[in-house]
């Protein structure tokens, strides 16, 4: 009699609301995202970040003069802003690397950037393994926009070095800076050259996930366009200008206006959409599932190696009779082990080599023999040898 009721109930159990529940919880909690910008100074990093998030993150920036920059080391600075859009909160952290590539000697100037990324992983690893795992602050870097100069012929050695040193730690998204200084043909050629070099040097930049086969054609085309866009040719501006009666973010030149958000002028909108609208979650997932996981596995591996090494070291000292006279017996109970230790202690008490002063005495009694060309394989029978448990060279003689 109750079957119809169950059937009716089966029609709608209610798990269809799960996405809503997740959505509500995430919105309440808010989102966070950490973006790193790297590349030579003056390539327009700060201007682009301000244009991307419509903020002024660099109000207090102090620029160094040429002399100060000669010996400058790479600094890491962090700016955080809370942005809200339609009730959704985003805590955005921008990590900047002023001084990168500025000094006369730039050997290994990527090192402090790599160290910074590792430190964030380390902090997360510590917090995660600690007692209180609630409210862990996640400072891991989710994406690194790497700025490539529009003035060179493709990648410079420093670019290759930086990207190779960091590609296994962070999602690298290369951008071609100040694209308004290049003609469309030059942009096209440079992009091809850079893509070829990335391939040639085995640099693993962030890979956009593959499109599901059941996606509609429009989506697939957009996805392909995005992939073909690498490196994004970008233009930044902190000023609003008037173009065709409309106020737009752009750069005003005597020969015309370059509009930051005009897809015919540059890939700014594509980059912003990718970072914010379409791939932010994927960048975070890849950071967690690939880069952090690599770091974690590495950490655990070296910790295990250290423990094994330490154990072997202890075992060796125990076997040599200095620490514990015998190695611990696996599976032996405490009392059994203690009994064995006591027996062995008793045994070694008669040994002349266990205590330092006795050892000195003993060695004094047996002065170092003259070195022999052919030491006998069997020690000559002697009363001393029978009593000695330490098997040192002197006793054997
Ligand atoms: P950063 O040192 O990499 O942060 O570079 P800045 O953002 O401070 O920019 C350095 C200079 O380049 C400033 O004079 C900017 O106005 C200018 N600049 C920034 N972005 C662009 C761009 O897209 N095109 C051009 N032509 N100049 C830019």
Short mmCIF file of C-alpha atoms and ligand atoms in Angstrom, two decimals:
data_model
loop_
_atom_site.label_atom_id
_atom_site.label_comp_id
_atom_site.label_asym_id
_atom_site.label_seq_id
_atom_site.Cartn_x
_atom_site.Cartn_y
_atom_site.Cartn_z
CA UNK A 1 0.00 0.00 0.00
CA UNK A 2 2.92 2.33 0.67
CA UNK A 3 4.60 1.77 -2.71
CA UNK A 4 2.94 4.65 -4.54
CA UNK A 5 4.15 6.98 -1.81
CA UNK A 6 7.78 5.85 -2.28
CA UNK A 7 7.49 6.15 -6.03
CA UNK A 8 6.13 9.61 -5.68
CA UNK A 9 8.92 10.50 -3.32
CA UNK A 10 11.51 9.07 -5.69
CA UNK A 11 10.57 11.59 -8.28
CA UNK A 12 12.23 14.29 -6.27
CA UNK A 13 14.63 13.37 -3.50
CA UNK A 14 16.11 16.81 -3.40
CA UNK A 15 19.79 16.40 -4.27
CA UNK A 16 19.18 18.60 -7.27
CA UNK A 17 19.56 21.49 -4.82
CA UNK A 18 23.17 20.51 -4.05
CA UNK A 19 24.67 23.04 -6.50
CA UNK A 20 22.57 25.77 -4.85
CA UNK A 21 23.79 24.73 -1.41
CA UNK A 22 27.41 24.80 -2.57
CA UNK A 23 26.82 28.12 -4.30
CA UNK A 24 25.29 29.71 -1.19
CA UNK A 25 28.11 28.45 1.02
CA UNK A 26 30.83 29.65 -1.35
CA UNK A 27 29.25 33.08 -1.74
CA UNK A 28 29.00 33.40 2.04
CA UNK A 29 32.60 32.37 2.50
CA UNK A 30 33.90 34.55 -0.32
CA UNK A 31 36.61 33.74 -2.81
CA UNK A 32 40.29 34.39 -2.87
CA UNK A 33 42.81 34.49 -5.64
CA UNK A 34 46.52 35.21 -5.69
CA UNK A 35 48.06 36.52 -8.85
CA UNK A 36 51.77 37.09 -9.33
CA UNK A 37 53.17 39.48 -11.92
CA UNK A 38 56.75 39.05 -13.03
CA UNK A 39 58.99 40.45 -15.70
CA UNK A 40 61.43 43.28 -16.25
CA UNK A 41 60.45 46.60 -14.68
CA UNK A 42 58.83 49.17 -16.95
CA UNK A 43 56.94 46.59 -19.01
CA UNK A 44 53.60 47.83 -17.69
CA UNK A 45 52.87 45.28 -14.97
CA UNK A 46 51.38 47.70 -12.45
CA UNK A 47 49.37 49.50 -15.11
CA UNK A 48 47.92 46.22 -16.34
CA UNK A 49 46.97 45.02 -12.86
CA UNK A 50 45.17 48.30 -12.21
CA UNK A 51 43.39 48.01 -15.55
CA UNK A 52 42.42 44.40 -14.90
CA UNK A 53 40.83 44.95 -11.53
CA UNK A 54 39.93 48.63 -11.84
CA UNK A 55 41.84 49.49 -8.70
CA UNK A 56 44.86 51.56 -7.84
CA UNK A 57 47.09 49.09 -6.13
CA UNK A 58 50.34 50.98 -6.51
CA UNK A 59 49.65 54.33 -4.84
CA UNK A 60 52.65 54.11 -2.52
CA UNK A 61 55.13 52.65 -4.97
CA UNK A 62 58.65 54.03 -4.75
CA UNK A 63 60.64 53.74 -7.95
CA UNK A 64 64.41 53.37 -7.65
CA UNK A 65 66.89 55.36 -9.70
CA UNK A 66 69.44 53.74 -12.03
CA UNK A 67 72.23 53.78 -9.46
CA UNK A 68 70.09 52.12 -6.80
CA UNK A 69 69.04 49.48 -9.31
CA UNK A 70 72.60 48.35 -10.14
CA UNK A 71 72.82 46.14 -7.10
CA UNK A 72 69.13 45.77 -6.46
CA UNK A 73 67.91 42.39 -5.36
CA UNK A 74 64.48 41.10 -6.25
CA UNK A 75 61.92 42.12 -3.69
CA UNK A 76 58.55 40.49 -3.25
CA UNK A 77 55.64 42.78 -2.43
CA UNK A 78 52.06 41.87 -1.74
CA UNK A 79 48.91 43.96 -2.12
CA UNK A 80 45.51 42.74 -1.11
CA UNK A 81 42.17 44.22 -2.10
CA UNK A 82 38.66 43.08 -1.34
CA UNK A 83 36.43 43.53 -4.32
CA UNK A 84 32.71 42.92 -4.39
CA UNK A 85 30.49 42.45 -7.38
CA UNK A 86 26.76 41.65 -7.12
CA UNK A 87 27.22 40.45 -3.55
CA UNK A 88 30.12 38.13 -4.40
CA UNK A 89 33.29 38.95 -2.50
CA UNK A 90 36.75 38.34 -3.91
CA UNK A 91 39.90 38.78 -1.90
CA UNK A 92 42.48 39.49 -4.53
CA UNK A 93 46.17 39.36 -3.71
CA UNK A 94 48.71 40.67 -6.16
CA UNK A 95 52.29 39.56 -5.67
CA UNK A 96 54.77 41.79 -7.45
CA UNK A 97 58.47 41.17 -8.04
CA UNK A 98 60.06 44.65 -8.30
CA UNK A 99 63.70 44.55 -9.24
CA UNK A 100 63.42 41.42 -11.33
CA UNK A 101 65.97 41.65 -14.17
CA UNK A 102 67.02 45.16 -13.13
CA UNK A 103 70.47 44.56 -11.68
CA UNK A 104 73.68 44.41 -13.73
CA UNK A 105 74.07 40.77 -12.79
CA UNK A 106 70.78 38.94 -13.02
CA UNK A 107 72.10 35.43 -12.51
CA UNK A 108 69.55 33.40 -10.60
CA UNK A 109 67.33 36.42 -9.99
CA UNK A 110 64.37 34.05 -10.31
CA UNK A 111 65.53 32.36 -7.09
CA UNK A 112 63.79 34.70 -4.66
CA UNK A 113 60.55 34.32 -6.62
CA UNK A 114 60.86 30.52 -6.52
CA UNK A 115 61.66 30.69 -2.80
CA UNK A 116 58.60 32.84 -2.17
CA UNK A 117 56.33 30.33 -3.91
CA UNK A 118 57.90 27.46 -1.94
CA UNK A 119 57.51 29.37 1.32
CA UNK A 120 53.77 29.73 0.70
CA UNK A 121 53.52 26.00 0.00
CA UNK A 122 55.54 25.28 3.13
CA UNK A 123 53.31 27.48 5.26
CA UNK A 124 50.22 25.76 3.89
CA UNK A 125 51.78 22.34 4.48
CA UNK A 126 52.58 23.26 8.09
CA UNK A 127 49.10 24.66 8.71
CA UNK A 128 47.48 21.66 7.10
CA UNK A 129 49.50 19.25 9.24
CA UNK A 130 48.93 21.25 12.40
CA UNK A 131 46.31 20.87 15.09
CA UNK A 132 44.00 23.62 14.01
CA UNK A 133 43.13 23.15 10.39
CA UNK A 134 40.18 25.49 10.44
CA UNK A 135 40.55 28.87 8.80
CA UNK A 136 43.89 28.17 7.19
CA UNK A 137 45.00 31.21 5.29
CA UNK A 138 45.83 30.12 1.78
CA UNK A 139 48.58 32.28 0.32
CA UNK A 140 49.59 29.90 -2.44
CA UNK A 141 50.20 31.63 -5.77
CA UNK A 142 47.57 30.55 -8.27
CA UNK A 143 48.87 32.19 -11.41
CA UNK A 144 51.93 34.07 -12.60
CA UNK A 145 51.55 36.52 -15.46
CA UNK A 146 54.98 36.62 -17.04
CA UNK A 147 55.61 39.79 -19.06
CA UNK A 148 57.66 39.43 -22.24
CA UNK A 149 59.21 42.53 -23.77
CA UNK A 150 57.76 43.60 -27.13
CA UNK A 151 61.17 45.00 -28.12
CA UNK A 152 63.20 41.80 -28.28
CA UNK A 153 63.29 39.02 -30.85
CA UNK A 154 61.26 36.47 -28.98
CA UNK A 155 62.34 35.23 -25.56
CA UNK A 156 65.45 36.51 -23.79
CA UNK A 157 67.69 34.08 -21.86
CA UNK A 158 66.32 35.50 -18.60
CA UNK A 159 62.74 34.74 -19.70
CA UNK A 160 63.67 31.15 -20.50
CA UNK A 161 65.52 30.76 -17.22
CA UNK A 162 62.67 32.21 -15.16
CA UNK A 163 59.95 30.16 -16.77
CA UNK A 164 61.96 26.94 -16.62
CA UNK A 165 62.76 27.49 -12.97
CA UNK A 166 59.14 28.11 -12.04
CA UNK A 167 56.99 26.09 -14.40
CA UNK A 168 56.63 23.22 -11.95
CA UNK A 169 55.70 25.49 -9.07
CA UNK A 170 53.11 27.83 -10.54
CA UNK A 171 50.74 28.27 -13.48
CA UNK A 172 52.65 30.52 -15.87
CA UNK A 173 50.62 32.60 -18.30
CA UNK A 174 52.92 34.49 -20.69
CA UNK A 175 51.87 37.94 -21.90
CA UNK A 176 53.35 40.11 -24.62
CA UNK A 177 53.63 43.51 -22.97
CA UNK A 178 52.83 46.93 -24.49
CA UNK A 179 51.30 45.46 -27.61
CA UNK A 180 50.41 48.96 -28.84
CA UNK A 181 54.07 49.42 -29.77
CA UNK A 182 53.72 46.70 -32.42
CA UNK A 183 51.74 46.48 -35.66
CA UNK A 184 49.21 43.62 -35.94
CA UNK A 185 51.59 41.70 -38.23
CA UNK A 186 54.43 42.09 -35.76
CA UNK A 187 52.19 40.89 -32.93
CA UNK A 188 51.25 37.82 -34.97
CA UNK A 189 54.88 37.00 -35.83
CA UNK A 190 56.12 37.53 -32.27
CA UNK A 191 53.40 35.30 -30.87
CA UNK A 192 54.37 32.48 -33.24
CA UNK A 193 58.06 32.90 -32.40
CA UNK A 194 57.42 32.92 -28.65
CA UNK A 195 55.18 29.85 -28.87
CA UNK A 196 57.86 28.02 -30.85
CA UNK A 197 60.52 28.93 -28.31
CA UNK A 198 58.35 27.86 -25.40
CA UNK A 199 58.02 24.48 -27.10
CA UNK A 200 61.71 24.34 -28.05
CA UNK A 201 62.95 25.03 -24.52
CA UNK A 202 60.51 22.59 -22.95
CA UNK A 203 58.73 25.27 -20.93
CA UNK A 204 55.48 24.04 -19.44
CA UNK A 205 53.13 27.00 -19.31
CA UNK A 206 49.57 26.77 -17.97
CA UNK A 207 47.52 24.50 -20.21
CA UNK A 208 43.88 25.35 -20.68
CA UNK A 209 41.79 22.29 -19.94
CA UNK A 210 40.35 20.45 -22.92
CA UNK A 211 36.83 21.27 -23.92
CA UNK A 212 34.15 18.63 -23.26
CA UNK A 213 33.03 17.01 -26.50
CA UNK A 214 29.37 17.78 -25.72
CA UNK A 215 29.99 21.55 -25.50
CA UNK A 216 28.28 23.66 -28.16
CA UNK A 217 30.19 24.84 -31.22
CA UNK A 218 30.38 28.48 -30.10
CA UNK A 219 32.00 27.48 -26.84
CA UNK A 220 34.48 25.22 -28.62
CA UNK A 221 35.43 28.01 -31.01
CA UNK A 222 35.94 30.48 -28.15
CA UNK A 223 38.06 27.92 -26.36
CA UNK A 224 40.24 27.39 -29.44
CA UNK A 225 40.63 31.15 -29.93
CA UNK A 226 41.79 31.46 -26.34
CA UNK A 227 44.38 28.74 -26.83
CA UNK A 228 45.64 30.34 -30.05
CA UNK A 229 46.02 33.66 -28.27
CA UNK A 230 49.05 32.68 -26.18
CA UNK A 231 50.98 34.84 -25.31
CA UNK A 232 48.19 37.37 -24.67
CA UNK A 233 49.12 40.67 -26.31
CA UNK A 234 48.17 43.26 -23.70
CA UNK A 235 47.88 47.00 -23.31
CA UNK A 236 47.37 48.76 -20.00
CA UNK A 237 46.23 52.23 -19.11
CA UNK A 238 45.44 54.15 -15.96
CA UNK A 239 43.55 56.85 -17.80
CA UNK A 240 40.09 57.19 -19.23
CA UNK A 241 39.89 58.88 -22.62
CA UNK A 242 37.06 59.77 -24.95
CA UNK A 243 36.78 57.71 -28.13
CA UNK A 244 33.88 58.08 -30.55
CA UNK A 245 31.83 59.87 -27.91
CA UNK A 246 32.40 57.11 -25.35
CA UNK A 247 34.64 57.25 -22.30
CA UNK A 248 37.02 54.27 -22.40
CA UNK A 249 40.20 53.11 -20.73
CA UNK A 250 42.85 53.82 -23.28
CA UNK A 251 46.02 55.53 -24.39
CA UNK A 252 45.88 58.74 -26.31
CA UNK A 253 48.44 59.25 -29.09
CA UNK A 254 48.75 62.07 -31.65
CA UNK A 255 47.69 59.56 -34.31
CA UNK A 256 44.77 58.06 -32.42
CA UNK A 257 43.47 56.24 -29.39
CA UNK A 258 44.34 52.73 -28.31
CA UNK A 259 41.47 51.16 -26.42
CA UNK A 260 42.42 48.64 -23.78
CA UNK A 261 39.11 46.80 -23.95
CA UNK A 262 38.79 46.76 -27.73
CA UNK A 263 39.40 43.17 -28.98
CA UNK A 264 40.62 44.59 -32.30
CA UNK A 265 43.40 46.42 -30.44
CA UNK A 266 44.63 43.74 -28.03
CA UNK A 267 43.83 40.59 -26.02
CA UNK A 268 43.14 42.41 -22.75
CA UNK A 269 39.49 41.31 -22.55
CA UNK A 270 40.38 37.72 -23.41
CA UNK A 271 42.98 37.69 -20.65
CA UNK A 272 40.60 39.24 -18.11
CA UNK A 273 37.82 36.83 -19.01
CA UNK A 274 40.17 33.90 -18.75
CA UNK A 275 41.52 34.99 -15.36
CA UNK A 276 38.25 36.02 -13.79
CA UNK A 277 35.29 34.55 -15.63
CA UNK A 278 36.34 31.22 -17.09
CA UNK A 279 39.52 29.78 -15.60
CA UNK A 280 40.00 31.18 -12.09
CA UNK A 281 38.75 27.97 -10.51
CA UNK A 282 40.84 25.81 -12.81
CA UNK A 283 43.97 27.82 -11.99
CA UNK A 284 43.26 27.19 -8.30
CA UNK A 285 42.57 23.51 -8.90
CA UNK A 286 45.81 23.01 -10.85
CA UNK A 287 47.71 24.85 -8.10
CA UNK A 288 46.23 22.55 -5.48
CA UNK A 289 46.22 19.30 -7.39
CA UNK A 290 49.48 19.58 -9.31
CA UNK A 291 51.91 22.19 -8.01
CA UNK A 292 51.14 21.92 -4.30
CA UNK A 293 50.82 18.15 -4.55
CA UNK A 294 54.31 18.00 -6.13
CA UNK A 295 55.71 20.12 -3.32
CA UNK A 296 53.97 18.01 -0.70
CA UNK A 297 55.19 14.73 -2.19
CA UNK A 298 58.71 16.13 -2.34
CA UNK A 299 58.51 17.22 1.29
CA UNK A 300 57.21 13.88 2.51
CA UNK A 301 59.85 12.05 0.50
CA UNK A 302 62.71 14.02 1.98
CA UNK A 303 61.23 13.71 5.47
CA UNK A 304 61.02 9.93 5.04
CA UNK A 305 64.58 9.84 3.74
CA UNK A 306 65.75 11.80 6.76
CA UNK A 307 63.97 9.47 9.17
CA UNK A 308 65.47 6.39 7.47
CA UNK A 309 68.93 7.97 7.53
CA UNK A 310 68.57 8.86 11.20
CA UNK A 311 67.34 5.35 12.00
CA UNK A 312 70.26 3.80 10.14
CA UNK A 313 72.66 6.11 11.92
CA UNK A 314 71.22 5.13 15.30
CA UNK A 315 71.36 1.49 14.31
CA UNK A 316 75.00 1.84 13.36
CA UNK A 317 75.94 3.54 16.61
CA UNK A 318 74.07 0.91 18.53
CA UNK A 319 75.81 -1.90 16.67
CA UNK A 320 79.22 -0.36 17.22
CA UNK A 321 78.50 -0.58 20.90
CA UNK A 322 78.81 3.07 21.79
CA UNK A 323 75.15 3.96 22.20
CA UNK A 324 73.24 0.75 22.81
CA UNK A 325 75.19 -2.45 22.89
CA UNK A 326 72.62 -4.20 20.67
CA UNK A 327 70.14 -3.09 18.07
CA UNK A 328 66.54 -3.06 19.16
CA UNK A 329 64.89 -6.36 18.38
CA UNK A 330 61.87 -5.81 16.15
CA UNK A 331 58.76 -7.16 17.80
CA UNK A 332 60.45 -7.64 21.18
CA UNK A 333 58.50 -6.34 24.14
CA UNK A 334 60.03 -3.69 26.35
CA UNK A 335 60.95 -6.15 29.06
CA UNK A 336 62.51 -8.54 26.59
CA UNK A 337 64.54 -5.75 25.12
CA UNK A 338 65.55 -4.55 28.55
CA UNK A 339 66.63 -8.07 29.47
CA UNK A 340 68.74 -8.33 26.33
CA UNK A 341 70.28 -4.94 27.01
CA UNK A 342 71.11 -5.95 30.59
CA UNK A 343 72.69 -9.20 29.43
CA UNK A 344 74.71 -7.42 26.81
CA UNK A 345 75.71 -4.73 29.29
CA UNK A 346 76.91 -7.41 31.60
CA UNK A 347 78.88 -8.97 28.78
CA UNK A 348 80.50 -5.75 27.69
CA UNK A 349 81.38 -4.75 31.21
CA UNK A 350 84.31 -7.14 30.82
CA UNK A 351 85.27 -5.61 27.57
CA UNK A 352 88.26 -3.27 27.84
CA UNK A 353 87.13 -1.14 24.87
CA UNK A 354 83.77 0.18 26.01
CA UNK A 355 84.68 3.04 28.28
CA UNK A 356 86.94 5.82 27.04
CA UNK A 357 89.44 5.60 29.89
CA UNK A 358 89.58 1.83 29.62
CA UNK A 359 90.00 2.15 25.91
CA UNK A 360 92.97 4.48 26.35
CA UNK A 361 94.49 2.11 28.85
CA UNK A 362 93.89 -0.78 26.56
CA UNK A 363 95.43 1.02 23.62
CA UNK A 364 98.37 1.99 25.72
CA UNK A 365 98.87 -1.63 26.52
CA UNK A 366 98.72 -2.45 22.86
CA UNK A 367 100.73 0.16 21.01
CA UNK A 368 100.01 0.62 17.30
CA UNK A 369 101.80 -2.12 15.40
CA UNK A 370 104.12 -1.37 12.53
CA UNK A 371 102.09 -1.36 9.33
CA UNK A 372 102.42 -4.61 7.49
CA UNK A 373 102.33 -5.14 3.79
CA UNK A 374 100.18 -8.23 4.14
CA UNK A 375 98.02 -8.38 7.24
CA UNK A 376 97.23 -11.98 8.03
CA UNK A 377 93.67 -12.97 7.27
CA UNK A 378 93.41 -14.89 10.54
CA UNK A 379 94.55 -13.14 13.72
CA UNK A 380 97.16 -15.03 15.68
CA UNK A 381 95.64 -16.87 18.63
CA UNK A 382 95.96 -14.86 21.78
CA UNK A 383 94.19 -14.67 25.12
CA UNK A 384 93.42 -10.96 24.57
CA UNK A 385 91.59 -11.61 21.36
CA UNK A 386 89.26 -14.09 22.91
CA UNK A 387 88.14 -11.58 25.53
CA UNK A 388 87.79 -8.63 23.23
CA UNK A 389 84.34 -7.96 21.81
CA UNK A 390 85.09 -4.68 20.08
CA UNK A 391 87.14 -6.26 17.24
CA UNK A 392 89.34 -3.21 16.89
CA UNK A 393 92.49 -3.54 14.82
CA UNK A 394 94.69 -3.35 17.87
CA UNK A 395 92.96 -6.18 19.69
CA UNK A 396 93.04 -8.36 16.61
CA UNK A 397 96.79 -8.07 16.67
P1 LIG B 1 56.09 48.13 -14.28
O1 LIG B 1 57.37 48.64 -13.78
O2 LIG B 1 56.27 46.88 -15.05
O3 LIG B 1 55.07 48.01 -13.21
O4 LIG B 1 55.56 49.20 -15.37
P2 LIG B 1 54.52 50.39 -15.17
O5 LIG B 1 53.12 49.89 -15.11
O6 LIG B 1 54.96 51.27 -14.07
O7 LIG B 1 54.68 51.14 -16.58
C1 LIG B 1 55.88 51.72 -17.00
C2 LIG B 1 55.62 52.76 -18.08
O8 LIG B 1 55.04 52.14 -19.22
C3 LIG B 1 54.63 53.83 -17.64
O9 LIG B 1 55.05 55.06 -18.20
C4 LIG B 1 53.32 53.41 -18.26
O10 LIG B 1 52.46 54.51 -18.54
C5 LIG B 1 53.77 52.75 -19.53
N1 LIG B 1 52.88 51.69 -19.95
C6 LIG B 1 52.21 50.84 -19.19
N2 LIG B 1 51.48 50.00 -19.93
C7 LIG B 1 51.71 50.35 -21.21
C8 LIG B 1 51.23 49.85 -22.46
O11 LIG B 1 50.45 48.92 -22.54
N3 LIG B 1 51.69 50.44 -23.60
C9 LIG B 1 52.56 51.46 -23.55
N4 LIG B 1 52.94 51.99 -24.71
N5 LIG B 1 53.03 51.96 -22.41
C10 LIG B 1 52.61 51.42 -21.25
#
